[in-house]
Short mmCIF file of C-alpha atoms and ligand atoms in Angstrom, two decimals:
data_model
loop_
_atom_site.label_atom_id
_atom_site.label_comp_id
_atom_site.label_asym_id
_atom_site.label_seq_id
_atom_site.Cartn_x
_atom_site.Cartn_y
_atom_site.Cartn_z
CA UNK A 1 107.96 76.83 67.02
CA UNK A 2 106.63 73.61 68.63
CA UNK A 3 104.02 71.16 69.24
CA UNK A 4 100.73 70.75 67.11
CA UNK A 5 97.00 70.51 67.14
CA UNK A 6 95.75 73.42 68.96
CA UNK A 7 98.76 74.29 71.40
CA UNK A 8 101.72 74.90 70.46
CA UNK A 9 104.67 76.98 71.54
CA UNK A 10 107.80 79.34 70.90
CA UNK A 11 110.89 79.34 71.53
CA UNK A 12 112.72 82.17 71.57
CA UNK A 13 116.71 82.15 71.87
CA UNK A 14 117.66 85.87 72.94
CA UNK A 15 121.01 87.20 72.47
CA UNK A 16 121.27 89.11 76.06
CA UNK A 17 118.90 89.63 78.82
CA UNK A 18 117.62 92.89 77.67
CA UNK A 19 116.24 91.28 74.58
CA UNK A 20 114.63 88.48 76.60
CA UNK A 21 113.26 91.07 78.73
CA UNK A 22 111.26 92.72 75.96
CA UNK A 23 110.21 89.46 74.13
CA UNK A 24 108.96 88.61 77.56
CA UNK A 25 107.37 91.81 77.92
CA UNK A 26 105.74 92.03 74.82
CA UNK A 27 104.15 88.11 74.86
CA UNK A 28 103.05 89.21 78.21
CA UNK A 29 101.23 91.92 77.14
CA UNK A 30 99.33 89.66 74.59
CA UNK A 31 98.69 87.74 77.85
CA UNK A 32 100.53 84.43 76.75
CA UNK A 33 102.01 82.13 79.49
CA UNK A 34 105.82 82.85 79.31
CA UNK A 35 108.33 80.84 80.56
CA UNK A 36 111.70 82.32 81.49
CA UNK A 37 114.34 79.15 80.94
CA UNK A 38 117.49 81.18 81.36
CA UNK A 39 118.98 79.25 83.93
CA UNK A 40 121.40 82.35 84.93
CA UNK A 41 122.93 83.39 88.39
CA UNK A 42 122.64 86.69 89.74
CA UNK A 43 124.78 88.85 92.71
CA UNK A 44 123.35 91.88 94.27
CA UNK A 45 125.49 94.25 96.36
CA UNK A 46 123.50 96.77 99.43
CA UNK A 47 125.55 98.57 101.39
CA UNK A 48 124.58 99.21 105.54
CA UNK A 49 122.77 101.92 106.61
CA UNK A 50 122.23 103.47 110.38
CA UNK A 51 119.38 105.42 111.50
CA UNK A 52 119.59 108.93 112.59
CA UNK A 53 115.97 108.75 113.24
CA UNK A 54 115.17 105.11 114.29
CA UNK A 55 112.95 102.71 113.81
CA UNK A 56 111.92 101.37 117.20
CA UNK A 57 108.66 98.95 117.22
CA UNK A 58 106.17 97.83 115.18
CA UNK A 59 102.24 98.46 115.65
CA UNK A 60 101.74 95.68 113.42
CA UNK A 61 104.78 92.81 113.53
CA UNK A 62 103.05 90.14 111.18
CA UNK A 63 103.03 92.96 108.77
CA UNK A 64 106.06 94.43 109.73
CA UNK A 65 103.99 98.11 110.20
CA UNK A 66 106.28 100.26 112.29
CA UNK A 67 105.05 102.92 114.51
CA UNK A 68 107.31 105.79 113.62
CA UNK A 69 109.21 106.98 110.40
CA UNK A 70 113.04 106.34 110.49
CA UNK A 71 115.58 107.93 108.05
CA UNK A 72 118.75 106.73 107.78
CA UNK A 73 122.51 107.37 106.08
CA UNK A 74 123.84 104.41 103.68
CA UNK A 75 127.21 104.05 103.79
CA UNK A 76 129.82 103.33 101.41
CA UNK A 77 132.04 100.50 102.84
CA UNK A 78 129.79 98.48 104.72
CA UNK A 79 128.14 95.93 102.45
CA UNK A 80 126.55 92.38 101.44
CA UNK A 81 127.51 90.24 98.33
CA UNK A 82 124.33 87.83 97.59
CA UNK A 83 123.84 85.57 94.50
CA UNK A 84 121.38 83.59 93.77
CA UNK A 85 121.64 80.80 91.25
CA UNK A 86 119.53 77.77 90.29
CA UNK A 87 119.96 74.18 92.08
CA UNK A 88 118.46 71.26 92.98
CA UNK A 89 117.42 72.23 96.74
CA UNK A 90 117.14 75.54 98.44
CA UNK A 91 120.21 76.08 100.14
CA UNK A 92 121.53 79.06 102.56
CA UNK A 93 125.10 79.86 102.83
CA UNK A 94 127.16 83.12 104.76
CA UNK A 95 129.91 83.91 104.79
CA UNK A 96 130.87 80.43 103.04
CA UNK A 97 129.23 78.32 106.25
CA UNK A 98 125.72 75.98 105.10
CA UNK A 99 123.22 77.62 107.60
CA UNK A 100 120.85 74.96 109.04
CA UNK A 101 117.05 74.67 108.47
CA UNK A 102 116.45 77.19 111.19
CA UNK A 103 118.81 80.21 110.25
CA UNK A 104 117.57 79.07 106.49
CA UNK A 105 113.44 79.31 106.80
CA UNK A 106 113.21 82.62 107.23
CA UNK A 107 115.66 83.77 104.22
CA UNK A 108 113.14 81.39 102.16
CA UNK A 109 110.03 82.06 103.30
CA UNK A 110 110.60 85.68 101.79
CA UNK A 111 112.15 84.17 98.97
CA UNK A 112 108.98 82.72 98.89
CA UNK A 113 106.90 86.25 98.21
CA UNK A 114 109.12 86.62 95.11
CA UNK A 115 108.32 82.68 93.80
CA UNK A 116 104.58 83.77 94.03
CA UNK A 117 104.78 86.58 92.33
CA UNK A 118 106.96 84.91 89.54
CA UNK A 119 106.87 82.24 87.01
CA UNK A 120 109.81 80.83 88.14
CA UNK A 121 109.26 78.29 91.02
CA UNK A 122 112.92 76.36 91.02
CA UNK A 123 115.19 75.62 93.98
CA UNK A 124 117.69 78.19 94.71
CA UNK A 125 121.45 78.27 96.61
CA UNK A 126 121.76 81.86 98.10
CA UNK A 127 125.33 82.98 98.91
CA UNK A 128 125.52 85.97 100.88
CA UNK A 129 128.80 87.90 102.02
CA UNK A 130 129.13 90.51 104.39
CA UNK A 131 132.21 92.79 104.59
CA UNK A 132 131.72 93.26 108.46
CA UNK A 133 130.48 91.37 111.76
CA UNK A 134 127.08 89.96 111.42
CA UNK A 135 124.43 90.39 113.94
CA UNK A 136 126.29 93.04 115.82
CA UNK A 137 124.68 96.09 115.58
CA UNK A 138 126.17 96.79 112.45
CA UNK A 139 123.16 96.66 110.84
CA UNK A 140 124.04 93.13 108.82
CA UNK A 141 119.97 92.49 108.26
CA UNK A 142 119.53 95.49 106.04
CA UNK A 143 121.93 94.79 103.97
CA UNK A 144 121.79 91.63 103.98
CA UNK A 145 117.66 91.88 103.13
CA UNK A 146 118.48 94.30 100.80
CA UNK A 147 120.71 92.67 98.62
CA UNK A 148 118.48 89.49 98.43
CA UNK A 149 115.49 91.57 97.32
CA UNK A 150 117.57 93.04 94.84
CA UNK A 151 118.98 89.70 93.42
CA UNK A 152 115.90 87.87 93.85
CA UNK A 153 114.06 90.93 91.98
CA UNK A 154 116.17 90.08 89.04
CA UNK A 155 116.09 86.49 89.26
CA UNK A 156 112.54 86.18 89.55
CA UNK A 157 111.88 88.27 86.80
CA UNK A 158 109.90 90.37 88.96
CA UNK A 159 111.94 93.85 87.78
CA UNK A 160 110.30 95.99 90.59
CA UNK A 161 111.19 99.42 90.84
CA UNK A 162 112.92 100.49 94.39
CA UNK A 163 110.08 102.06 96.26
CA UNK A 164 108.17 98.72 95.37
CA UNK A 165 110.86 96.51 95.97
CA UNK A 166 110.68 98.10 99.82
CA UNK A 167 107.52 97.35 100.11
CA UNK A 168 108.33 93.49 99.86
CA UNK A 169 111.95 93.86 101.36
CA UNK A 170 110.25 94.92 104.97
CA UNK A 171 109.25 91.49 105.38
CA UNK A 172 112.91 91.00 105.67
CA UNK A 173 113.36 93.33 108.06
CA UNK A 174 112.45 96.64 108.34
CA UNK A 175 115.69 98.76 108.24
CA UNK A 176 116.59 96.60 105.09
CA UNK A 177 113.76 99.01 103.17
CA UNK A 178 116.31 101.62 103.50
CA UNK A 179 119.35 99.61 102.14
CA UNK A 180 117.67 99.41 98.57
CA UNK A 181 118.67 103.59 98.47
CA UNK A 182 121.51 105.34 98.57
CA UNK A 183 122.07 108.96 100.55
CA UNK A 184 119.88 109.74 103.42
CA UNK A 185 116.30 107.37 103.38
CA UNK A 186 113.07 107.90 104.53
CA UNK A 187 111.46 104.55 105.58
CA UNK A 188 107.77 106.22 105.50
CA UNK A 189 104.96 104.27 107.82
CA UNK A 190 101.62 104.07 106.69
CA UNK A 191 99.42 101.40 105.99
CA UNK A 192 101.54 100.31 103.26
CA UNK A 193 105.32 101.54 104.26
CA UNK A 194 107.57 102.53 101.76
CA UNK A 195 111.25 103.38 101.36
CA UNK A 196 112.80 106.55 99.09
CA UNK A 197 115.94 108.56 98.56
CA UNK A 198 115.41 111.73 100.24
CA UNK A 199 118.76 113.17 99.70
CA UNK A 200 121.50 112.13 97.60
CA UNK A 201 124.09 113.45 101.14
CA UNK A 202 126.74 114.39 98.54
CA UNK A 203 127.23 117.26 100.96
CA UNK A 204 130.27 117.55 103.56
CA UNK A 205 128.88 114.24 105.24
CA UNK A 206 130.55 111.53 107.06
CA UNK A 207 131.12 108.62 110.01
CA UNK A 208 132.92 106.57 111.85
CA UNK A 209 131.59 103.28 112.78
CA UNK A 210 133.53 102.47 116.11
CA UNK A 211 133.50 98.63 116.83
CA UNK A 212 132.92 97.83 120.59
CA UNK A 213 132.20 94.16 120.25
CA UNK A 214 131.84 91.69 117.30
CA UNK A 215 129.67 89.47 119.24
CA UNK A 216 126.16 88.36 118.23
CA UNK A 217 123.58 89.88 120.37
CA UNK A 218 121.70 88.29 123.13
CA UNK A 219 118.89 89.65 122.24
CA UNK A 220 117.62 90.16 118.79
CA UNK A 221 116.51 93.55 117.73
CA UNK A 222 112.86 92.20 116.89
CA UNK A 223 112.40 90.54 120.37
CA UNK A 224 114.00 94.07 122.45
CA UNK A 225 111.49 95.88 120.04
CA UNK A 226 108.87 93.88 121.44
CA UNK A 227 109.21 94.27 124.96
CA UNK A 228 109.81 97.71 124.48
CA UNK A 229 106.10 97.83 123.02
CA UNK A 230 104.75 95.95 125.27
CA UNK A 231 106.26 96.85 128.54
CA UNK A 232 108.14 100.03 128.46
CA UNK A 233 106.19 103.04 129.78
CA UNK A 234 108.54 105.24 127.86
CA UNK A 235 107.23 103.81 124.84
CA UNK A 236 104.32 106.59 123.92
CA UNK A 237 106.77 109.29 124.27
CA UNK A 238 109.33 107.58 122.01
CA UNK A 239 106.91 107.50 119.04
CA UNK A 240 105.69 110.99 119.75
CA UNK A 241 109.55 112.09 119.94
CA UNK A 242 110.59 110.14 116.87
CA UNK A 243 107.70 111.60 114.93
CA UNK A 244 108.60 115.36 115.49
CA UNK A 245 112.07 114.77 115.35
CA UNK A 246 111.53 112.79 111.49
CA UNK A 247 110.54 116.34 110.16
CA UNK A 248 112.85 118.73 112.10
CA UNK A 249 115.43 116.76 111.13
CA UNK A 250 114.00 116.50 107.26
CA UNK A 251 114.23 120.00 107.19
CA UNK A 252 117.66 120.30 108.68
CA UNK A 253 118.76 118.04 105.88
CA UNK A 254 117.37 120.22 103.26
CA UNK A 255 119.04 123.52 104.22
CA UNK A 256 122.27 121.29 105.11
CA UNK A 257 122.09 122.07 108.73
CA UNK A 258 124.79 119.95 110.06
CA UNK A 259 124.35 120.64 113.61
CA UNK A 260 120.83 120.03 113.53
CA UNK A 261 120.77 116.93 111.82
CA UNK A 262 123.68 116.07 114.66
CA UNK A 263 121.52 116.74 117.35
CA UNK A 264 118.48 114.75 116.42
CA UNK A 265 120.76 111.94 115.38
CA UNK A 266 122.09 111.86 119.21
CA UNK A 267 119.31 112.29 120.57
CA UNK A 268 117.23 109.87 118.81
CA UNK A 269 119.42 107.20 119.57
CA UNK A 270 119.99 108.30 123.05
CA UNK A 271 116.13 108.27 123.45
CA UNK A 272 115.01 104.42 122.07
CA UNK A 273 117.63 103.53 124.40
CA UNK A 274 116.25 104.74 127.27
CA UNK A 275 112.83 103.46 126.15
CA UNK A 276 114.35 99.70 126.47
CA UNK A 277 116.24 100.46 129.29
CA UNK A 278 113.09 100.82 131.03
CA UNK A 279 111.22 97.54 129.12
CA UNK A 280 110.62 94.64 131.35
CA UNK A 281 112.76 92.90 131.43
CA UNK A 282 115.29 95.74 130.67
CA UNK A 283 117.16 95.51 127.47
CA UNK A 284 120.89 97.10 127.83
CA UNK A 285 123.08 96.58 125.01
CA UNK A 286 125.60 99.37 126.25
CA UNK A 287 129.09 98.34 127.42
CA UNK A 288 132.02 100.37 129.21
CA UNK A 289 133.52 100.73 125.98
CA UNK A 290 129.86 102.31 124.63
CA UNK A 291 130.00 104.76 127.59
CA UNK A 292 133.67 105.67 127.14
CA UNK A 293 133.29 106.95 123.24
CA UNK A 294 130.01 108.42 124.03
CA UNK A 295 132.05 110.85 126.27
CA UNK A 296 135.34 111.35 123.57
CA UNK A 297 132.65 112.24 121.25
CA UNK A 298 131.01 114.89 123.46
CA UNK A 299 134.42 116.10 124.69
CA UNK A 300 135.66 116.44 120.29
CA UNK A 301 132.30 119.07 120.50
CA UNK A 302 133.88 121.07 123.32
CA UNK A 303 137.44 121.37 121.12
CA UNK A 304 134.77 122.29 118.39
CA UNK A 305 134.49 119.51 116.48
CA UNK A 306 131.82 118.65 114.78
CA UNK A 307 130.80 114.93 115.74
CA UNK A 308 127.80 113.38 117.13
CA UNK A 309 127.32 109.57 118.57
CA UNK A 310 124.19 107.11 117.54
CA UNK A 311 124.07 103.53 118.85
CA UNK A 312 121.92 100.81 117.37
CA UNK A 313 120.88 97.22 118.79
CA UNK A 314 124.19 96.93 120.18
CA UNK A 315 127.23 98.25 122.02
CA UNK A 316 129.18 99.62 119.05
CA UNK A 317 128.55 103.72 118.13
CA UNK A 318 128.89 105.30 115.11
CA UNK A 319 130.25 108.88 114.87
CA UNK A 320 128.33 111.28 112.19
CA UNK A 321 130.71 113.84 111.43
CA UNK A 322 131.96 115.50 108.30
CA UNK A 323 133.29 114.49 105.74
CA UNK A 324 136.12 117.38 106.03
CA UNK A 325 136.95 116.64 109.47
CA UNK A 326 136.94 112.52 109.81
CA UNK A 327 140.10 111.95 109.68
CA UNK A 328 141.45 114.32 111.87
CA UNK A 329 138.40 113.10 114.72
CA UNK A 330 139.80 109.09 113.74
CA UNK A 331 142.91 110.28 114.35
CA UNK A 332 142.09 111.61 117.93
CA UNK A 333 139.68 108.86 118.73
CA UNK A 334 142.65 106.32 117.96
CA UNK A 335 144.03 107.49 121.13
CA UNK A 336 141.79 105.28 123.25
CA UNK A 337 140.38 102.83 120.60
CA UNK A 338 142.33 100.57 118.47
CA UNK A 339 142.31 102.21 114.67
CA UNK A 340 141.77 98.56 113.68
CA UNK A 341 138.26 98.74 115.02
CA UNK A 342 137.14 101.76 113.28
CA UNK A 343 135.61 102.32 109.96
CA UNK A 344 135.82 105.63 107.80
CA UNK A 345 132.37 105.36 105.68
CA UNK A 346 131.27 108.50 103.40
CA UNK A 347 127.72 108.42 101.81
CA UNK A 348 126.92 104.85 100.14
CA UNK A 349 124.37 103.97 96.74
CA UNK A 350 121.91 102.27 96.56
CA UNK A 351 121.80 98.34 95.96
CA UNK A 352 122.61 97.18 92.40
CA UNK A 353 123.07 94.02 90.31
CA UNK A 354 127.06 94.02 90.18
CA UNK A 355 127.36 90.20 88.46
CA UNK A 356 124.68 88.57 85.77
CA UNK A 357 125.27 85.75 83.30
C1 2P0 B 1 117.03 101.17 112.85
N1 2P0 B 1 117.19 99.08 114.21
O1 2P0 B 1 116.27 102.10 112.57
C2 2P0 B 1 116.79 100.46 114.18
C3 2P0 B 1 117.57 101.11 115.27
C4 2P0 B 1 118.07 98.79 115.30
C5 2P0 B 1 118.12 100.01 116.12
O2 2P0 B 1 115.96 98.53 112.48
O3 2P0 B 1 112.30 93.33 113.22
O4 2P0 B 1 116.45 94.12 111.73
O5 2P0 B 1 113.58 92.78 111.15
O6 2P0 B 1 112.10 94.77 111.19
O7 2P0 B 1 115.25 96.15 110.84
C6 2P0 B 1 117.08 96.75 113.44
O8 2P0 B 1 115.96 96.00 113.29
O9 2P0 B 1 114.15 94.74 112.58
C7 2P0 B 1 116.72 98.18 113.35
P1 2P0 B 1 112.96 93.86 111.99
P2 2P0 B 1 115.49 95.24 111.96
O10 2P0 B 1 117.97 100.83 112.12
#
């Protein structure tokens, strides 16, 4: 104990963090000011995941409010390393390269959400890793959101649970909701959107993430997203397609209807692109190379495979298949695409805390 007169203060030296956690608890209950002084650094893993449904504009972009449910797979070898530790000024790096003020204000403004909801206002260095191309369709934002919300929920003392973790982690970016679970994830709209595990996908599930080009993207998901709102006269029918296809293909999950689920996967992604396609101006993200796996993957059906394609804000595709069949469908697609450039995934978790001290 410290101080006199009629303040006053303790100290309390705690042997590991879930000992702080409960004297913290505990004084906060008694609504005392507590100050957390562990001066600790924290690394959060989130692994990719890609839509089956998608998400495809927002109705509401200042509070990131999408228009349609997505549900997605997360997969196991795709991920982001963040940690966050204390410094003297806020400080972005990825991939080991100091991002300027401009790639850095929008990683801190959201950090910001988490400083106002915590005791803790100190400067932070964030160092963020991804195992795979950023920016290419690969889907580097959700992870990459997702394991910041995850560190910074830990660092921040905050200790949210998931499903109200998403709820912050959309101001990230949307499809980064859906990192924070592992399985198949329903990213639900609403007034308030929310992310959740619908299935755990520990069923004869896999895909094959096929890289076209490891390119950044012209242009950014959120701006093709935009003009898709705003100009595309497809638009209407996406959302009223995306919102019948979120339950048939729900229920095809359930009964582990593999073909189902395949054909609403293809289809959904087939569908948003033809609603940008027809945005002014156009958004086409397809290359030959998009094209020419689009039609190995509907010739593998034929043979009686069972594959389907999806495509995301980019040229590369991804190949849902099963988890009993993959490598004999990598094999075959090796023929025409360098084996270097494809990725086996099975189901991924969820995002965790993997380093603490
Ligand atoms: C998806 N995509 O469902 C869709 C399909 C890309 C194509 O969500 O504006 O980075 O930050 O909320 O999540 C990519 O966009 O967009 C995306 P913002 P996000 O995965």
């Amino acid at each position: 104990m410290t101080g006199g007169g009629r303040g006053g203060c303790v100290i309390a030296l705690c042997q590991n963090e879930k000992s702080k956690d409960e004297v913290i608890k505990r004084w906060k209950d008694e609504n005392l000011w507590v100050l957390d002084l562990n001066l600790h650094k924290i690394t959060a893993r989130a692994h990719a995941n890609i839509a089956l449904v998608k998400y495809w504009g927002k109705q509401d972009e200042k509070n990131v409010i999408p228009y349609n449910s997505s549900l997605s797979l997360t997969l196991d070898h795709l991920y982001t390393d963040t940690t966050i530790e204390t410094a003297n000024k806020d400080e972005f790096i990825l991939n080991g390269i100091k991002q300027e003020e401009a790639e850095s204000e929008k990683v801190f403004k959201f950090i910001d959400r988490f400083r106002e909801l915590s005791e803790r206002k100190n400067k932070i260095r964030i160092s963020s890793f991804n195992n795979f191309p950023t920016a290419a369709g690969l889907a580097s934002s959700a992870s990459g959101f997702a394991a910041l919300a995850t560190a910074a929920n830990r660092y921040f003392n905050i200790n949210l649970p998931r499903k109200e973790l998403s709820v912050i982690t959309r101001f990230g970016s949307g499809s980064a909701t859906r990192s924070l679970f592992g399985g198949f994830v329903v990213w639900q709209k609403g007034e308030i959107p929310y992310a959740f595990e619908y299935d755990s996908a520990d069923w004869d599930i896999a895909m094959i993430v096929v890289m076209i080009s490891k390119e950044v993207k012209k242009v950014s998901s959120k701006e093709a997203m935009r003009r898709t709102v705003d100009s595309s006269p497809y638009y209407p029918a996406w959302v009223e397609s995306a919102q019948s296809d979120i339950e048939s293909i729900k229920r095809a999950i359930k009964r582990h209807d593999f073909v189902t689920v395949g054909e609403i996967t293809e289809r959904s992604a087939l569908r948003m692109h033809a609603s940008m396609m027809a945005a002014k101006p156009p958004v086409l993200y397809w290359q030959p190379d998009t094209i020419k796996v689009l039609q190995q993957v509907e010739s593998l059906r034929s043979e009686g495979f069972e594959c389907y394609a999806t495509m995301d804000a980019g040229p590369n595709v991804k190949i849902l298949t099963r988890k009993s069949q993959v490598q004999t469908i990598f094999e075959k697609m090796s023929k025409e695409i360098n084996k270097d450039n494809m990725i086996i995934c099975l189901p991924g978790e969820g995002a965790t805390i993997i380093d603490e001290n």
